[in-house]
Structure formats: structure tokens, C-alpha cells
XYZ file of C-alpha atoms in Angstrom:
361
model
C 214.418 17.583 92.000
C 213.018 19.414 95.360
C 214.159 17.851 98.552
C 211.253 16.189 99.450
C 211.178 14.614 96.696
C 214.202 13.718 96.148
C 214.410 12.147 99.909
C 211.365 9.754 98.368
C 212.786 8.346 95.450
C 215.813 7.702 97.571
C 213.785 5.771 100.252
C 212.116 3.958 97.664
C 215.165 2.884 96.066
C 216.731 1.790 99.286
C 213.785 0.104 100.690
C 213.369 -1.990 97.075
C 217.141 -3.186 97.359
C 217.379 -4.981 100.367
C 213.763 -6.775 99.676
C 214.918 -7.547 96.248
C 218.857 -7.811 95.669
C 220.715 -10.437 94.094
C 222.061 -12.845 96.091
C 225.673 -12.440 95.245
C 228.961 -14.041 96.686
C 230.654 -10.509 96.785
C 227.792 -8.693 98.725
C 228.302 -11.266 102.105
C 229.719 -8.874 104.154
C 231.282 -7.042 101.356
C 235.386 -8.166 101.831
C 237.161 -5.158 99.789
C 239.261 -7.864 97.768
C 235.763 -9.494 96.978
C 233.897 -6.127 96.225
C 237.085 -5.431 93.840
C 237.908 -8.672 92.013
C 233.734 -8.752 91.105
C 234.187 -4.739 89.456
C 237.405 -5.405 87.621
C 235.044 -8.849 86.398
C 231.778 -7.325 85.855
C 233.426 -4.556 83.724
C 231.704 -5.419 80.076
C 230.386 -8.322 81.138
C 227.454 -9.627 82.825
C 226.626 -11.197 85.933
C 225.680 -14.761 84.968
C 229.055 -15.502 83.261
C 230.842 -13.026 86.408
C 228.975 -16.133 89.210
C 231.777 -19.074 88.172
C 234.753 -17.282 87.055
C 234.103 -15.435 90.949
C 233.387 -18.817 92.296
C 237.208 -20.199 90.536
C 239.484 -16.949 91.341
C 237.899 -17.268 95.333
C 239.128 -20.921 95.029
C 242.464 -20.588 93.885
C 243.764 -17.110 95.006
C 242.468 -16.260 98.415
C 243.979 -13.892 99.127
C 245.560 -10.310 97.273
C 249.597 -11.933 97.942
C 248.341 -15.046 96.357
C 247.226 -12.771 93.439
C 250.745 -10.582 93.882
C 252.402 -13.905 94.253
C 250.833 -16.255 91.184
C 252.829 -16.109 87.827
C 251.032 -14.550 84.608
C 249.905 -17.846 82.801
C 247.558 -19.086 86.623
C 245.951 -15.600 86.097
C 244.890 -16.156 82.792
C 244.420 -19.440 82.336
C 241.666 -18.174 85.301
C 239.735 -15.841 83.220
C 240.319 -17.727 80.243
C 237.378 -16.706 78.289
C 235.979 -13.719 79.788
C 237.825 -11.447 77.705
C 239.546 -8.349 77.909
C 242.220 -9.882 79.318
C 243.556 -6.525 80.341
C 241.761 -6.320 82.912
C 243.444 -9.934 84.434
C 246.915 -7.893 83.440
C 245.359 -5.407 85.611
C 244.694 -6.807 89.103
C 247.804 -8.964 89.129
C 249.725 -5.346 88.540
C 247.708 -3.313 91.376
C 248.220 -6.873 93.876
C 252.012 -6.723 93.592
C 251.592 -2.576 93.943
C 248.448 -3.627 97.452
C 251.476 -4.892 98.534
C 253.887 -3.423 98.570
C 253.092 -0.303 98.939
C 250.228 -1.820 101.374
C 251.388 -4.558 102.923
C 248.956 -6.843 101.480
C 245.342 -4.552 101.871
C 243.138 -3.293 99.819
C 243.537 0.446 100.683
C 240.638 2.084 101.849
C 241.700 4.981 100.627
C 239.863 6.865 97.535
C 243.019 8.576 95.879
C 244.718 5.418 96.443
C 242.627 2.864 94.693
C 242.691 5.178 91.887
C 246.609 4.577 91.225
C 246.130 0.742 91.283
C 245.654 -0.430 87.502
C 243.163 -0.616 85.762
C 240.960 1.325 88.491
C 238.920 5.150 87.140
C 236.602 6.540 87.908
C 233.747 4.786 88.475
C 235.765 0.960 89.629
C 237.238 3.553 92.513
C 234.114 4.672 93.678
C 232.302 1.240 93.196
C 235.062 -0.312 96.016
C 235.109 2.901 97.824
C 231.533 2.536 98.552
C 230.427 -0.881 98.125
C 233.901 -1.716 100.644
C 234.481 0.807 102.773
C 230.758 2.430 102.927
C 232.382 5.771 101.623
C 229.935 8.174 100.102
C 231.549 8.289 96.690
C 229.089 8.481 93.515
C 229.006 6.056 90.411
C 228.263 6.158 87.623
C 228.189 2.520 85.109
C 226.074 2.224 82.032
C 223.036 0.702 84.332
C 222.905 4.263 86.469
C 223.658 6.567 82.622
C 220.574 4.468 81.412
C 218.269 5.079 84.873
C 219.704 7.981 85.554
C 218.829 9.743 82.229
C 215.510 8.359 82.220
C 214.818 9.600 85.448
C 215.751 13.576 84.097
C 214.229 12.017 81.002
C 218.338 13.793 79.413
C 217.686 13.567 75.241
C 221.582 13.716 74.313
C 224.443 11.860 74.036
C 225.873 9.669 76.881
C 229.469 9.603 76.083
C 229.452 13.077 75.528
C 231.460 14.811 78.116
C 228.880 17.161 79.413
C 226.261 14.221 79.473
C 228.936 12.875 81.857
C 230.242 15.851 83.555
C 225.646 16.117 84.521
C 225.762 12.612 85.320
C 228.361 12.591 87.844
C 227.055 16.107 88.887
C 223.302 14.208 89.789
C 225.099 11.099 91.093
C 227.027 13.029 93.770
C 224.060 15.227 94.509
C 221.094 12.272 94.455
C 223.390 10.459 96.635
C 222.806 9.987 99.876
C 224.926 10.653 102.981
C 225.658 7.076 105.367
C 223.991 5.144 102.582
C 226.329 5.273 99.303
C 226.918 1.014 99.778
C 222.660 0.612 99.068
C 221.680 3.683 97.192
C 224.840 2.550 94.648
C 224.405 -0.621 94.116
C 220.528 0.347 94.528
C 220.662 2.164 91.057
C 223.249 -0.490 89.089
C 220.621 -3.618 89.867
C 217.719 -1.455 89.169
C 219.485 -0.725 85.113
C 220.576 -4.290 85.152
C 216.930 -6.245 86.380
C 214.446 -3.404 85.694
C 215.137 -0.486 82.999
C 215.863 -2.353 80.687
C 217.319 -1.289 77.738
C 214.479 -2.384 75.785
C 211.298 -2.928 77.493
C 211.784 -1.565 80.623
C 209.600 -3.079 83.200
C 208.254 0.515 84.898
C 205.494 -1.215 86.723
C 207.953 -3.042 88.642
C 209.703 -0.070 88.964
C 210.320 1.975 92.859
C 210.826 5.547 91.270
C 208.509 5.389 88.578
C 206.589 8.261 89.679
C 209.792 9.832 89.910
C 211.049 9.184 86.151
C 210.303 11.683 83.396
C 210.721 9.443 80.395
C 207.352 7.337 81.603
C 205.561 10.242 82.158
C 206.843 11.976 78.784
C 206.733 7.800 77.307
C 210.477 7.967 76.041
C 212.109 5.276 77.790
C 212.506 3.726 74.496
C 214.315 6.891 72.928
C 216.241 7.995 75.836
C 218.474 7.931 76.850
C 220.384 9.270 73.488
C 221.733 5.454 71.332
C 224.676 6.263 69.643
C 225.429 4.209 65.958
C 228.350 2.040 67.077
C 230.878 1.498 64.196
C 230.944 -1.742 62.170
C 233.118 -3.725 62.946
C 236.300 -4.334 60.171
C 235.618 -8.132 59.291
C 239.344 -9.803 58.979
C 240.353 -13.451 57.667
C 242.379 -15.470 59.240
C 244.151 -19.975 58.178
C 244.576 -21.454 61.238
C 247.548 -24.184 61.509
C 246.027 -26.732 63.483
C 249.441 -27.831 63.465
C 249.750 -32.165 65.110
C 253.630 -33.652 64.905
C 254.673 -37.145 67.224
C 251.666 -36.361 69.915
C 252.393 -33.102 70.412
C 251.302 -29.258 68.797
C 252.656 -25.814 68.136
C 251.780 -22.645 69.758
C 252.882 -19.191 69.872
C 252.591 -16.726 72.788
C 252.550 -13.095 71.833
C 254.173 -11.008 73.782
C 252.441 -8.143 73.020
C 248.993 -7.141 71.062
C 245.588 -8.327 72.188
C 246.701 -11.938 72.827
C 249.890 -11.110 75.560
C 250.175 -13.754 77.448
C 247.402 -16.208 75.548
C 248.784 -19.518 73.681
C 247.263 -19.505 70.465
C 247.839 -21.581 67.220
C 249.618 -20.349 64.507
C 247.393 -18.136 62.136
C 247.910 -15.840 59.174
C 246.264 -13.180 57.534
C 244.487 -14.095 54.005
C 241.817 -13.498 51.006
C 238.814 -15.953 51.295
C 239.543 -17.068 47.955
C 242.247 -19.809 49.025
C 243.500 -19.621 52.497
C 244.721 -22.909 52.545
C 246.921 -22.150 49.076
C 247.951 -18.731 51.409
C 249.605 -20.214 54.193
C 250.787 -22.839 52.659
C 252.296 -19.960 50.837
C 253.536 -17.934 53.758
C 254.720 -21.282 55.740
C 256.949 -22.055 52.855
C 258.640 -18.593 53.057
C 259.508 -19.060 56.241
C 261.551 -22.082 55.241
C 259.919 -24.728 56.904
C 259.245 -28.639 56.393
C 255.674 -29.856 54.369
C 252.217 -30.249 56.543
C 250.430 -32.816 55.671
C 246.501 -32.190 55.414
C 244.136 -34.509 57.406
C 240.966 -31.972 57.498
C 239.432 -28.527 56.719
C 237.401 -28.382 60.473
C 234.227 -25.772 60.503
C 235.169 -21.892 59.948
C 234.648 -19.585 62.905
C 233.600 -16.667 63.568
C 234.930 -13.744 66.229
C 234.097 -10.745 67.507
C 236.596 -9.005 68.161
C 236.212 -5.169 70.079
C 236.999 -3.674 66.835
C 236.674 -6.518 64.433
C 235.451 -9.474 63.452
C 237.621 -12.267 62.633
C 236.587 -15.209 59.930
C 239.312 -18.195 60.958
C 239.094 -20.624 59.236
C 241.245 -23.983 60.541
C 243.173 -26.725 59.041
C 243.901 -30.317 61.141
C 247.549 -31.400 59.863
C 250.482 -32.910 60.672
C 254.158 -33.471 59.796
C 256.046 -36.379 60.366
C 259.169 -35.502 62.295
C 260.046 -32.461 64.047
C 263.910 -31.931 62.281
C 266.259 -30.781 64.792
C 266.665 -27.396 62.568
C 263.388 -26.434 62.777
C 262.945 -23.122 62.412
C 260.823 -21.966 65.857
C 260.161 -18.484 66.338
C 261.038 -16.765 69.391
C 257.094 -16.572 70.121
C 256.669 -20.570 69.379
C 256.291 -23.513 71.242
C 255.659 -27.434 70.650
C 253.626 -28.751 72.653
C 252.614 -32.315 74.847
C 248.604 -33.033 74.197
C 248.367 -33.726 77.068
C 248.934 -30.245 78.250
C 246.519 -28.271 76.537
C 243.849 -28.835 78.724
C 246.190 -26.130 81.441
C 247.697 -23.462 78.931
C 245.219 -20.695 78.762
C 244.301 -19.824 75.361
C 242.498 -17.033 73.690
C 238.628 -18.101 72.784
C 238.546 -18.922 69.839
C 241.632 -20.829 70.107
C 239.472 -23.074 72.938
C 237.340 -24.297 70.930
C 239.934 -25.407 68.104
C 241.607 -26.961 70.831
C 238.618 -29.102 72.900
C 237.954 -29.954 68.829
C 241.642 -31.386 68.612
C 240.870 -32.858 71.365
C 238.434 -34.826 70.716
C 240.291 -35.608 67.290
C 242.555 -37.057 69.259
C 240.311 -38.809 71.369
C 238.617 -40.878 67.746
C 242.024 -41.128 66.565
C 244.011 -43.491 69.884
C 243.086 -46.787 69.751
């Protein structure tokens, strides 16, 4: 792009952002801690969803040392329902590293930021440019879409060659001394104007510079890659209550690491309860009494789609020799709201609490 045209694009975007930016809490004085937490929360998540989580997090953990001092259960409870829990665990680990290596102050050096757990080139560039006003480019999903349309780049946006080109363009087009607003302007434009489908081109401040608009290819650029269909899995979930306590498990590894769940087992669709009972008996456990079958739930994960068949059951008494496994524990019903649970199991928790309230005299 010729220098004169690039200057017009930069000025138009900067002016538009100042006038049209959304009022977001981490944009008030741009504290490094707040920018970091917002960027971690916004990965794979919409702004509207993040706002309440951000507010709750900041009230509970107002500083990096407070994050480092918190236990994992507190961290996961604050993150409950936001998904991709590795982000929360990485924040916890990074906060401890910041306290150990940077006296509890978020580092302003790009290379030091990149050394923190869970922070890649995009997040490091976002923090460096937004919190510290350093001339660092950013390339996220929104920026990819805007740049591809400006260039009319009909290529796989996830391909290494495309990524390399877009990062170079983002670097070359960055106006020195204005990285904070320019980067946010690109991201804001992608989020609010340059939509995936039916972009609002007539509202776009840089439309005169958009080659996709000129060639009427905004609906096909950037090229959309076909996502692999998630693998379907079926599980039977045991909601087992005895003496005002419920049996829960907390995996130490895997997708649900650190989160409480009701016991579940992989089954076939035909007779999930029969398979659940058979698996239960293999563990030499006392027979439970089925009270009711709750409606089936479906929940999408990154690579699979789970269909959950929940069964509300009871035991007469908890025997002293009940064979608890390492990840299992009986919990009083009244303690359930305080526990961090996987999202689908959180729905079952609420149903259980509602059921218990109905059964109480």
C-alpha cells in the first residue's frame, strides 16, 4: 500500500476507534493486570460473556499477588462456566512466576511477557501495545478477517504462509507511537463492523481501502476452512445422594482437571442405566435406588460432542467400607454452590439443589 494511502487508513481507523470504542472496564487507564486478565478471558470468548466474569474476578482478586496467593479451587470457581480452564490455571501459574521474578509487578518487557505461562505472540503483543503502548503488532481472529479483506487475500488464514504474511502486514502498517489504539481499532472493527457474515461495509471507516469491498468478495474472504465434525460420545451420569450428601469426583488430569463432576461412564445409547449399574457393580459397591431419570443434556467440547444421560439415585446409608476412589469424595449438599464444577455438571447441580428443595418439608 502506498505511504499516502496507508497514512489515510491509519488516521481513519484511529479517529473511528476514539469515537466508537466500547466502554470496557480494562480500558479505564489500561492497567497491565487488567489488560492481561481481559486478554486471557477473551480467548475463544465473546466480550459480552467476559464482562461479568471480569468484574467478579477483579473484586475477588484485585492484584497479581492476590492471584498468586489464592488456591486453585478459588481460581477455578471464579472461572466456572467460562470454559477452556487451562487459561485460568495458566493465570495462576503466571501470577506466581510474576511474584517470584518481578516482585508482583507485571513485566513491561516483551520477551519477559512471552515467558509467562499461557502467553503466545498475540497475547504478548496485545499486552505490550495496549498496557505499555509499545509498538508491537497483534494478529487475532478479528484482525485476520480485517486484513484479509483489506488485501482481498483469498487464502487459508490458518496456513503458515498466510499467518507470516499477515503478521508482516500488521507490523508494517503499525503507526509508530499509536499501537494501543491502532491494534484495538483493528480488533474492534472486526468485532463490531467487519463481521464474518454480512459485514457492515457502509459503516466501515476504512472501506475506501478495502479490496474485498471493491471486488465484492467480502462474503468469501477470508477463506473459511471446514471444521472437523466433533466426535459424538454418550455418558451416563450418576447423581447419587445419601444422608444429605452427594458423591463427586475431581479428576487430577485431563479436560476436567481440578473441577468437580458427578461420576460418569461411557455407555452406548440403548441402555445407559443398565451399563451404569453394571459398571457400579464391578467396583463392588452397594446397589443404588433409581429415583428418576433426568432429561438428557448435550454439551459441545473442542473435539467431541457429549450426550449425558443423568440418573438421580439414592443410597440408604454410606457404609464404612464404601470403596471411594482417589478422586472421589462425599460432599454435603449445602456445599455444592461453593464448588467449581464443569459447565454441564453445573446444570445438574442446580437441578439437584432444586430437587432437594422440593423434597424438603
